[in-house]
Amino acid sequence: MDRLSAPAESLARRAAVLALAFGASGAAAVAGSFVVAGDGPAFLVTAVASTLLYLLPDALVTWGILTLGEYGRPLLAVAAAVGTVALFAALVAGVVRLAGQLNRSRADALFGAFLVQTVAAFALTVRPLAALAAGAAGGVTLAVAGRAVTDPDARTVPDRRAVLRAVGAAGAAAGIGWLVAPRAADLPDETVEDEGVLALLEAADERSLGVPGIDPLVSDGFYQVDINTSTPVVDREAWELTVSGGPTEFAVDYDELTDREGEHRFVTLRCVSDELNGRTMDTALWTGIPVADLLAEADAPEECCVRIEAHDGYYQGFPRAALERGFLAWRMNGELLPRGHGHPVRLLIPGHWGEINVKWVTGIEVRDEEVTGYWEERGWHGTGPVETVAKIHAVEPRGDGTVLVGGHAYAGTRGVDRVEVSTDGGETWTDATLSDRLPGAAPADGEARVEGVAADAWRMWRHEYEADEPHEVVARAVEPDGTVQPAEESDAFPSGATGWVRRTVEP
Ligand SMILES: Nc1nc2c(c(=O)[nH]1)N[C@H]1C(S)=C(S)[C@@H](COP(=O)(O)O)O[C@H]1N2
Ligand SMILES: [Mo]
């Protein structure tokens, strides 16, 4: 019995040890590319994540966005990291095996491993330096693992030390990567003590209703939705925005743009993938200029449509009329626009789903026919105006027989006039307390329904009532023209969630 199982056991042990050593080589290749690329597009994991997003069926990507929400991006990054290590481990394993079958030497096997990892890294990133670093780190790790791992003829079981050496080499590569990888310099602190900004932020603070557990009128943390797992780093000195489509092309650089006197506007953004009571909806105070000014300067032709381009490969198409009311922003809450939100400059399109609010914007092209955008090509219909929603993010039974409920309500540029609350599942309704509208100038075309207020910003609501039995609380927003938030329920995919938010309360 013992005699029979011994060879099987040592075979299994050999396989396990080899898998670990090859895995270490794959991990070292990933670390090697990080040394050169940092958290940029030439980093293998970033490239694999982008490739995955590109290759995965749209339905799967959509499912991921809807079920994973804000965890989607980090989970994709982790999956891509594990997948990349496995891929590069499999490649070296294949090479070592092949060398054995072809009766080649250990040196050939090692060189083959270096070559196959370098070529694969190049195929994924198209960056020669990062690819070489990946292949070199992977190859060296394999070499230090020792003869028993890389000798194609070796029949012996590699010892524990081989694996330790390989893992040590991979760890060293990762450590070096961490220490020397290029990092994007922090954005300069150019917060200006602009009195206009300070006054507006203070007004937002004063108008916020203190509801525990929900953000004030200017969000504490602004959600972020990107097509990539790493945040683009755009050099603002080299940045340019071109306006094309007419007889002459027009370009403006960062200094030319931001030397102008910016306006400050409160604008709310909501992603079309936001679930009915989700959290991908936030508000900030943005500083910039109307896009219409730039279109006029560029003498942009009067065609129906526009295509917007961004630095990260993202693009969108929508009617020119929507862009005409848009805003080009370079500051957020008084600070430089953060990298994750589009530094140096982004678009804000009033009242429309988040996706056409293009970040890291580099080009505006006027077209005489409709253009589809990145998400439209993946099945979403997220270029139009937002659906109206009143969220219920706070539900606080106070223990003394009273309950406090509250949330934010948003209806794009239609505006929120009232929020109604039902504490009996929708039988009877009461008006909730609503925050005063945020201040702002009405856009020139009279889009705002009310003078002197932000045309495209959410409001907060709260309601306190007595209850001692379990019940269902429901909220719905009402627009100034009396339109009530539709009750009919639909999923976020493909054109935005609808329905009324309902929460069960157990006092
Ligand atoms: N260049 C670029 N712009 C983009 C995106 C992107 O991935 N790349 N995502 C869009 C989506 S889907 C949304 S909802 C908003 C989110 O803006 P935020 O990340 O600043 O919240 O940006 C939009 N603009
Ligand atoms: Mo979005």
Coordinates of C-alpha atoms and ligand atoms in Angstrom, one line a residue:
M1 CA 0.0 0.0 0.0
D2 CA 2.7 2.4 1.1
R3 CA 4.9 1.4 -1.8
L4 CA 2.1 2.0 -4.3
S5 CA 1.1 5.4 -3.0
A6 CA 4.7 6.7 -2.7
P7 CA 5.3 7.5 -6.3
A8 CA 1.9 9.1 -6.8
E9 CA 2.4 11.2 -3.7
S10 CA 5.8 12.4 -4.9
L11 CA 4.3 13.1 -8.3
A12 CA 1.6 15.2 -6.7
R13 CA 4.3 16.9 -4.6
R14 CA 6.4 17.6 -7.7
A15 CA 3.4 19.1 -9.5
A16 CA 2.5 21.3 -6.5
V17 CA 6.1 22.5 -6.1
L18 CA 6.4 23.3 -9.8
A19 CA 3.0 25.1 -9.8
L20 CA 4.2 27.3 -6.9
A21 CA 7.6 28.0 -8.7
F22 CA 5.9 28.8 -12.0
G23 CA 3.3 30.9 -10.1
A24 CA 6.2 32.8 -8.5
S25 CA 7.6 33.5 -11.9
G26 CA 4.2 34.8 -13.1
A27 CA 3.9 37.0 -10.1
A28 CA 7.5 38.3 -10.7
A29 CA 6.6 39.2 -14.3
V30 CA 3.6 41.2 -13.1
A31 CA 5.8 42.9 -10.5
G32 CA 8.4 43.6 -13.2
S33 CA 6.0 45.4 -15.4
F34 CA 4.9 47.4 -12.4
V35 CA 8.5 48.6 -11.8
V36 CA 8.4 50.3 -15.2
A37 CA 4.7 51.1 -15.6
G38 CA 3.4 51.9 -12.2
D39 CA -0.4 51.9 -11.9
G40 CA -0.7 53.0 -15.6
P41 CA -1.9 51.5 -18.9
A42 CA 1.4 49.6 -19.4
F43 CA 0.9 47.7 -16.2
L44 CA 0.0 44.1 -17.1
V45 CA -2.9 43.9 -14.7
T46 CA -4.4 47.1 -16.1
A47 CA -4.0 45.9 -19.6
V48 CA -5.5 42.5 -18.8
A49 CA -8.5 44.2 -17.0
S50 CA -9.1 46.4 -20.1
T51 CA -8.8 43.4 -22.4
L52 CA -11.3 41.4 -20.2
L53 CA -13.7 44.3 -20.3
Y54 CA -13.4 44.4 -24.0
L55 CA -13.8 40.7 -24.6
L56 CA -16.4 39.8 -22.0
P57 CA -20.0 39.6 -23.3
D58 CA -21.9 42.8 -22.7
A59 CA -24.5 41.0 -20.7
L60 CA -21.9 39.8 -18.3
V61 CA -20.4 43.3 -17.9
T62 CA -23.8 44.7 -17.3
W63 CA -24.6 42.0 -14.8
G64 CA -21.4 42.9 -13.0
I65 CA -22.1 46.6 -13.0
L66 CA -25.6 46.1 -11.6
T67 CA -24.8 43.4 -9.0
L68 CA -21.4 44.5 -7.9
G69 CA -21.9 48.3 -8.0
E70 CA -18.9 50.2 -6.6
Y71 CA -17.1 46.9 -5.8
G72 CA -17.1 46.0 -9.5
R73 CA -13.9 48.0 -10.3
P74 CA -11.7 46.7 -7.4
L75 CA -13.0 43.1 -8.0
L76 CA -12.2 43.3 -11.7
A77 CA -8.7 44.5 -10.7
V78 CA -8.2 41.5 -8.3
A79 CA -9.6 39.1 -10.9
A80 CA -7.3 40.5 -13.5
A81 CA -4.3 40.3 -11.2
V82 CA -5.0 36.6 -10.4
G83 CA -5.6 35.9 -14.0
T84 CA -2.5 37.6 -15.2
V85 CA -0.3 35.7 -12.7
A86 CA -1.9 32.4 -13.8
L87 CA -1.5 33.2 -17.5
F88 CA 2.2 34.0 -17.1
A89 CA 2.8 31.0 -14.9
A90 CA 1.1 28.8 -17.5
L91 CA 3.3 30.2 -20.2
V92 CA 6.5 29.4 -18.5
A93 CA 5.2 25.9 -17.5
G94 CA 4.5 25.3 -21.1
V95 CA 7.9 26.4 -22.2
V96 CA 9.7 24.3 -19.7
R97 CA 7.7 21.3 -20.8
L98 CA 8.2 21.9 -24.4
A99 CA 12.0 22.3 -23.8
G100 CA 11.9 18.8 -22.2
Q101 CA 10.0 17.3 -25.1
L102 CA 12.5 18.8 -27.6
N103 CA 15.5 17.7 -25.5
R104 CA 16.7 21.2 -25.1
S105 CA 19.0 22.4 -22.3
R106 CA 18.1 24.2 -19.1
A107 CA 19.5 27.4 -20.5
D108 CA 17.2 27.1 -23.5
A109 CA 14.2 26.5 -21.2
L110 CA 15.1 29.6 -19.2
F111 CA 15.6 31.7 -22.2
G112 CA 12.3 30.4 -23.7
A113 CA 10.6 31.4 -20.4
F114 CA 12.0 34.9 -20.6
L115 CA 11.0 35.2 -24.3
V116 CA 7.5 34.0 -24.0
Q117 CA 6.7 36.3 -21.0
T118 CA 8.3 39.3 -22.8
V119 CA 6.3 38.7 -26.0
A120 CA 3.1 38.1 -24.1
A121 CA 3.6 41.3 -22.1
F122 CA 4.3 43.2 -25.2
A123 CA 1.2 41.8 -26.9
L124 CA -0.9 43.0 -24.0
T125 CA 0.6 46.4 -23.4
V126 CA 2.5 47.3 -26.6
R127 CA 5.2 48.9 -24.4
P128 CA 8.7 47.4 -25.0
L129 CA 10.3 48.5 -21.7
A130 CA 7.5 47.2 -19.5
A131 CA 7.5 44.0 -21.4
L132 CA 11.2 43.5 -21.1
A133 CA 11.0 44.1 -17.3
A134 CA 8.2 41.6 -17.0
G135 CA 10.1 38.9 -18.9
A136 CA 13.4 39.6 -17.1
A137 CA 11.8 39.4 -13.6
G138 CA 9.9 36.2 -14.6
G139 CA 13.0 34.6 -16.0
V140 CA 15.3 35.5 -13.1
T141 CA 12.8 34.1 -10.7
L142 CA 12.6 30.9 -12.6
A143 CA 16.4 30.7 -12.7
V144 CA 16.8 31.1 -8.9
A145 CA 14.2 28.5 -8.3
G146 CA 16.9 26.1 -9.4
R147 CA 17.7 23.1 -11.5
A148 CA 15.0 20.8 -10.3
V149 CA 12.4 23.3 -11.5
T150 CA 13.9 24.3 -14.9
D151 CA 15.9 21.3 -16.0
P152 CA 13.6 19.8 -18.6
D153 CA 15.0 16.3 -17.8
A154 CA 14.7 16.6 -14.0
R155 CA 12.8 13.7 -12.6
T156 CA 13.6 14.6 -9.0
V157 CA 11.1 16.3 -6.8
P158 CA 12.2 19.9 -6.3
D159 CA 12.8 20.6 -2.7
R160 CA 11.2 23.1 -0.5
R161 CA 14.1 25.5 -0.9
A162 CA 13.5 25.8 -4.6
V163 CA 10.0 27.2 -4.0
L164 CA 11.3 29.4 -1.2
R165 CA 13.9 30.9 -3.5
A166 CA 11.3 31.4 -6.2
V167 CA 8.8 33.0 -3.9
G168 CA 11.6 35.1 -2.4
A169 CA 12.6 36.3 -5.9
A170 CA 9.0 37.1 -6.7
G171 CA 8.6 38.9 -3.4
A172 CA 11.8 40.9 -4.1
A173 CA 10.5 41.9 -7.6
A174 CA 7.2 43.0 -6.0
G175 CA 9.1 45.0 -3.3
I176 CA 11.3 46.7 -5.9
G177 CA 8.2 47.4 -8.0
W178 CA 6.5 49.0 -5.0
L179 CA 9.5 51.1 -4.2
V180 CA 10.6 52.4 -7.6
A181 CA 7.4 52.2 -9.7
P182 CA 6.6 55.6 -11.1
R183 CA 3.9 57.4 -9.2
A184 CA 1.7 60.2 -10.5
A185 CA 2.8 63.3 -8.7
D186 CA 0.2 64.7 -6.4
L187 CA -1.8 67.5 -8.0
P188 CA -0.5 70.9 -6.8
D189 CA -2.5 72.4 -4.0
E190 CA -4.0 75.3 -5.9
T191 CA -7.1 75.8 -3.7
V192 CA -8.0 79.4 -4.0
E193 CA -9.8 81.2 -1.3
D194 CA -12.4 82.3 -3.7
E195 CA -15.1 84.1 -1.9
G196 CA -17.8 83.1 -4.3
V197 CA -16.9 79.4 -3.7
L198 CA -16.8 79.8 0.0
A199 CA -20.1 81.5 0.2
L200 CA -21.8 78.9 -2.0
L201 CA -20.3 76.0 0.0
E202 CA -21.5 77.7 3.2
A203 CA -25.0 78.1 1.8
A204 CA -25.0 74.4 0.9
D205 CA -24.0 73.6 4.4
E206 CA -26.7 75.8 5.9
R207 CA -29.4 74.4 3.7
S208 CA -28.5 70.8 4.4
L209 CA -30.9 69.0 6.7
G210 CA -29.1 67.2 9.5
V211 CA -30.2 63.6 8.8
P212 CA -27.9 61.0 10.4
G213 CA -26.2 58.6 7.9
I214 CA -26.7 60.7 4.8
D215 CA -24.5 63.1 2.9
P216 CA -25.1 66.8 3.2
L217 CA -26.1 68.8 0.0
V218 CA -22.4 68.7 -1.2
S219 CA -21.4 65.1 -1.0
D220 CA -18.7 64.0 1.4
G221 CA -17.4 61.4 -1.0
F222 CA -18.3 61.6 -4.7
Y223 CA -18.9 58.3 -6.5
Q224 CA -16.6 57.3 -9.4
V225 CA -17.5 55.3 -12.5
D226 CA -14.7 54.5 -15.0
I227 CA -14.2 52.1 -17.9
N228 CA -10.6 51.4 -16.6
T229 CA -9.3 50.0 -13.4
S230 CA -6.5 52.6 -13.2
T231 CA -7.2 56.3 -13.1
P232 CA -5.8 58.2 -16.1
V233 CA -3.0 60.6 -15.4
V234 CA -3.3 63.6 -17.8
D235 CA -0.5 66.2 -17.9
R236 CA -2.4 69.4 -17.9
E237 CA 0.5 71.3 -19.6
A238 CA 0.2 69.0 -22.6
W239 CA -3.6 68.8 -22.4
E240 CA -5.7 70.4 -25.2
L241 CA -9.3 70.4 -26.1
T242 CA -10.1 70.5 -29.8
V243 CA -13.4 71.5 -31.4
S244 CA -13.7 70.2 -34.9
G245 CA -16.3 69.4 -37.6
G246 CA -16.3 72.8 -39.2
P247 CA -14.0 74.4 -41.8
T248 CA -11.4 75.2 -39.2
E249 CA -10.2 73.3 -36.2
F250 CA -10.1 75.1 -32.9
A251 CA -8.0 74.2 -29.9
V252 CA -7.7 75.6 -26.4
D253 CA -5.1 74.6 -23.7
Y254 CA -5.4 74.5 -20.0
D255 CA -4.0 78.0 -19.2
E256 CA -6.1 79.6 -21.9
L257 CA -9.2 78.0 -20.5
T258 CA -8.6 78.5 -16.8
D259 CA -7.4 82.1 -17.1
R260 CA -11.1 82.9 -17.8
E261 CA -13.3 83.8 -15.0
G262 CA -15.1 80.6 -14.0
E263 CA -18.7 80.4 -12.9
H264 CA -19.6 78.2 -10.0
R265 CA -22.5 75.7 -10.4
F266 CA -23.9 73.0 -8.1
V267 CA -24.5 70.0 -10.3
T268 CA -25.8 66.5 -9.4
L269 CA -24.6 63.5 -11.3
R270 CA -26.3 60.1 -11.3
C271 CA -25.2 57.0 -13.2
V272 CA -27.8 55.2 -15.3
S273 CA -26.6 52.0 -13.6
D274 CA -27.7 53.4 -10.2
E275 CA -30.3 51.2 -8.6
L276 CA -33.5 52.8 -7.5
N277 CA -32.2 53.3 -4.0
G278 CA -28.5 53.1 -4.9
R279 CA -25.7 55.4 -4.0
T280 CA -24.3 56.4 -7.4
M281 CA -25.7 59.9 -7.2
D282 CA -23.8 62.9 -5.8
T283 CA -23.5 66.6 -5.9
A284 CA -20.6 69.0 -6.0
L285 CA -19.9 72.7 -6.7
W286 CA -18.1 72.9 -10.0
T287 CA -16.1 75.8 -11.5
G288 CA -15.9 76.3 -15.2
I289 CA -17.3 78.0 -18.2
P290 CA -20.4 77.3 -20.4
V291 CA -19.6 75.1 -23.4
A292 CA -21.7 77.4 -25.5
D293 CA -19.0 80.1 -25.2
L294 CA -16.4 77.8 -26.6
L295 CA -18.6 76.5 -29.4
A296 CA -19.2 80.1 -30.4
E297 CA -15.5 81.0 -30.3
A298 CA -14.7 77.9 -32.4
D299 CA -17.4 78.9 -34.9
A300 CA -18.7 75.3 -34.6
P301 CA -21.1 74.4 -37.4
E302 CA -24.8 74.2 -36.6
E303 CA -25.2 70.4 -37.0
C304 CA -27.4 68.1 -35.0
C305 CA -24.9 66.1 -33.1
V306 CA -21.6 65.8 -31.3
R307 CA -19.1 63.2 -30.6
I308 CA -17.0 63.7 -27.5
E309 CA -13.6 62.1 -27.0
A310 CA -11.6 61.5 -23.8
H311 CA -8.0 60.7 -22.9
D312 CA -8.9 57.2 -21.6
G313 CA -10.4 56.0 -24.9
Y314 CA -13.9 56.7 -23.8
Y315 CA -16.3 58.5 -26.2
Q316 CA -19.9 59.6 -26.3
G317 CA -22.3 60.9 -28.9
F318 CA -25.4 62.9 -28.2
P319 CA -27.5 65.9 -29.6
R320 CA -25.7 69.2 -29.9
A321 CA -28.5 70.9 -28.0
A322 CA -27.6 69.1 -24.8
L323 CA -23.9 70.1 -25.2
E324 CA -24.9 73.7 -25.8
R325 CA -26.3 73.8 -22.2
G326 CA -23.2 72.1 -20.8
F327 CA -20.4 73.2 -18.7
L328 CA -16.6 72.7 -18.9
A329 CA -15.3 72.3 -15.3
W330 CA -11.8 72.4 -13.9
R331 CA -12.5 72.8 -10.2
M332 CA -14.6 70.7 -7.8
N333 CA -15.7 72.2 -4.5
G334 CA -13.0 74.9 -4.9
E335 CA -10.1 72.5 -5.4
L336 CA -8.5 71.4 -8.7
L337 CA -10.6 68.8 -10.3
P338 CA -9.4 65.5 -8.8
R339 CA -7.8 62.9 -11.1
G340 CA -10.6 60.5 -10.6
H341 CA -13.2 63.0 -11.6
G342 CA -11.5 64.1 -14.9
H343 CA -8.4 66.2 -14.2
P344 CA -7.7 68.6 -15.8
V345 CA -11.1 69.3 -17.4
R346 CA -14.5 67.5 -17.7
L347 CA -17.9 68.0 -19.1
L348 CA -21.1 68.4 -17.2
I349 CA -24.3 68.1 -19.1
P350 CA -27.3 69.3 -17.1
G351 CA -30.0 66.8 -16.3
H352 CA -28.6 63.9 -18.2
W353 CA -27.4 60.6 -16.9
G354 CA -23.8 60.6 -15.7
E355 CA -22.3 58.9 -18.7
I356 CA -22.3 61.8 -21.1
N357 CA -20.5 64.0 -18.4
V358 CA -17.2 63.0 -20.1
K359 CA -14.1 63.2 -17.9
W360 CA -10.5 63.9 -19.2
V361 CA -12.2 65.4 -22.2
T362 CA -10.0 66.0 -25.2
G363 CA -12.2 66.5 -28.2
I364 CA -15.6 67.8 -29.3
E365 CA -16.5 67.0 -32.9
V366 CA -19.7 68.4 -34.4
R367 CA -21.4 65.9 -36.8
D368 CA -24.4 66.0 -39.1
E369 CA -25.6 62.6 -38.0
E370 CA -26.2 60.7 -34.8
V371 CA -23.2 59.1 -33.1
T372 CA -23.2 56.2 -30.7
G373 CA -21.2 56.2 -27.5
Y374 CA -19.2 53.7 -25.4
W375 CA -22.1 52.5 -23.3
E376 CA -24.7 52.6 -26.1
E377 CA -22.6 50.2 -28.0
R378 CA -22.9 47.9 -24.9
G379 CA -26.6 48.0 -24.7
W380 CA -27.3 50.9 -22.3
H381 CA -29.6 53.8 -23.2
G382 CA -28.0 56.4 -20.9
T383 CA -27.5 59.5 -22.9
G384 CA -30.9 61.1 -22.1
P385 CA -32.4 63.0 -19.2
V386 CA -32.4 61.3 -15.7
E387 CA -35.4 59.6 -14.2
T388 CA -36.9 61.3 -11.1
V389 CA -36.1 59.6 -7.8
A390 CA -36.5 60.2 -4.0
K391 CA -34.2 57.9 -2.1
I392 CA -34.7 56.6 1.4
H393 CA -31.2 56.3 2.9
A394 CA -32.0 57.0 6.5
V395 CA -34.5 55.0 8.5
E396 CA -34.1 55.6 12.3
P397 CA -36.6 54.2 14.7
R398 CA -35.9 56.4 17.7
G399 CA -37.0 54.0 20.4
D400 CA -39.4 56.5 21.8
G401 CA -42.2 55.7 19.4
T402 CA -41.0 58.1 16.7
V403 CA -39.2 57.3 13.4
L404 CA -37.0 59.6 11.3
V405 CA -36.7 58.9 7.6
G406 CA -34.9 60.9 5.0
G407 CA -32.8 61.0 1.8
H408 CA -32.1 62.9 -1.4
A409 CA -34.4 63.6 -4.3
Y410 CA -33.3 64.5 -7.8
A411 CA -35.2 65.1 -11.0
G412 CA -32.5 66.6 -13.3
T413 CA -33.3 70.0 -14.7
R414 CA -37.1 69.5 -14.1
G415 CA -36.4 70.1 -10.4
V416 CA -37.9 68.7 -7.3
D417 CA -40.8 70.7 -5.9
R418 CA -42.0 68.4 -3.1
V419 CA -41.3 65.0 -1.7
E420 CA -44.3 62.9 -0.4
V421 CA -44.0 60.2 2.2
S422 CA -46.3 57.4 2.9
T423 CA -46.0 55.4 6.1
D424 CA -48.8 52.9 5.2
G425 CA -47.3 51.4 2.1
G426 CA -48.7 54.0 -0.3
E427 CA -52.3 54.5 0.9
T428 CA -51.9 58.0 2.2
W429 CA -49.3 60.6 1.6
T430 CA -47.8 63.6 3.6
D431 CA -45.4 66.3 2.4
A432 CA -41.9 65.8 3.8
T433 CA -39.7 68.6 5.0
L434 CA -37.5 69.7 2.0
S435 CA -34.2 71.5 2.0
D436 CA -34.2 74.9 0.4
R437 CA -33.0 74.8 -3.2
L438 CA -29.3 75.4 -3.7
P439 CA -28.4 78.8 -5.0
G440 CA -27.3 79.3 -8.6
A441 CA -27.8 81.4 -11.7
A442 CA -30.5 80.3 -14.2
P443 CA -29.0 79.3 -17.5
A444 CA -29.6 81.7 -20.4
D445 CA -32.1 79.5 -22.1
G446 CA -34.4 79.5 -19.1
E447 CA -34.1 75.8 -18.4
A448 CA -34.4 76.4 -14.6
R449 CA -38.0 76.4 -13.5
V450 CA -37.2 78.7 -10.6
E451 CA -35.1 81.9 -10.8
G452 CA -31.9 82.1 -8.8
V453 CA -31.5 78.5 -8.0
A454 CA -29.2 75.7 -9.2
A455 CA -31.0 74.2 -12.2
D456 CA -29.6 70.7 -11.9
A457 CA -29.2 69.9 -8.2
W458 CA -30.8 67.5 -5.8
R459 CA -32.6 68.4 -2.6
M460 CA -32.7 66.7 0.8
W461 CA -35.9 65.6 2.6
R462 CA -36.7 64.3 6.0
H463 CA -39.9 63.2 7.8
E464 CA -40.5 62.4 11.5
Y465 CA -43.6 60.5 12.6
E466 CA -45.0 58.3 15.3
A467 CA -45.3 54.5 14.8
D468 CA -45.2 51.4 17.0
E469 CA -46.1 48.7 14.5
P470 CA -44.0 47.4 11.7
H471 CA -44.9 49.2 8.5
E472 CA -43.7 50.1 5.0
V473 CA -42.5 53.6 4.3
V474 CA -42.6 54.9 0.7
A475 CA -41.2 58.1 -0.9
R476 CA -41.9 59.9 -4.2
A477 CA -40.8 63.2 -5.6
V478 CA -43.0 65.7 -7.3
E479 CA -41.9 68.1 -10.0
P480 CA -42.9 71.8 -10.2
D481 CA -45.5 71.1 -12.9
G482 CA -47.2 68.5 -10.7
T483 CA -45.7 65.4 -12.4
V484 CA -45.4 62.6 -9.8
Q485 CA -42.4 60.3 -9.9
P486 CA -43.8 57.3 -11.8
A487 CA -44.7 54.2 -9.8
E488 CA -44.0 51.7 -12.5
E489 CA -40.9 49.7 -11.7
S490 CA -38.1 49.0 -14.1
D491 CA -34.5 47.9 -13.7
A492 CA -31.5 50.2 -14.1
F493 CA -30.6 48.3 -17.3
P494 CA -30.9 49.6 -20.0
S495 CA -32.4 53.1 -19.4
G496 CA -32.4 53.8 -15.7
A497 CA -34.3 52.5 -12.7
T498 CA -37.9 53.7 -12.1
G499 CA -40.5 53.1 -9.3
W500 CA -40.9 54.3 -5.7
V501 CA -38.4 53.4 -3.0
R502 CA -40.0 51.4 -0.2
R503 CA -38.4 50.4 3.1
T504 CA -39.8 48.2 5.9
V505 CA -39.6 49.8 9.3
E506 CA -39.7 47.9 12.6
P507 CA -39.9 50.4 15.4
Ligands
LIG1 N1 -13.6 59.7 -19.9 C1 -14.6 59.2 -19.2 N2 -15.6 59.9 -18.8 C2 -16.6 59.3 -18.1 C3 -16.6 58.0 -17.7 C4 -15.4 57.2 -18.1 O1 -15.3 56.0 -17.9 N3 -14.5 57.8 -18.9 N4 -17.6 57.4 -17.0 C5 -18.9 58.1 -17.2 C6 -19.9 57.6 -16.2 S1 -20.7 56.1 -16.7 C7 -20.4 58.4 -15.2 S2 -21.8 57.9 -14.3 C8 -19.7 59.6 -14.8 C9 -19.3 59.6 -13.4 O2 -18.5 60.7 -13.0 P1 -17.7 60.6 -11.7 O3 -16.8 59.4 -11.8 O4 -17.0 61.9 -11.6 O5 -18.7 60.4 -10.6 O6 -18.6 59.9 -15.6 C10 -18.8 59.6 -17.0 N5 -17.6 60.1 -17.7
MO2 MO -22.6 56.1 -15.5

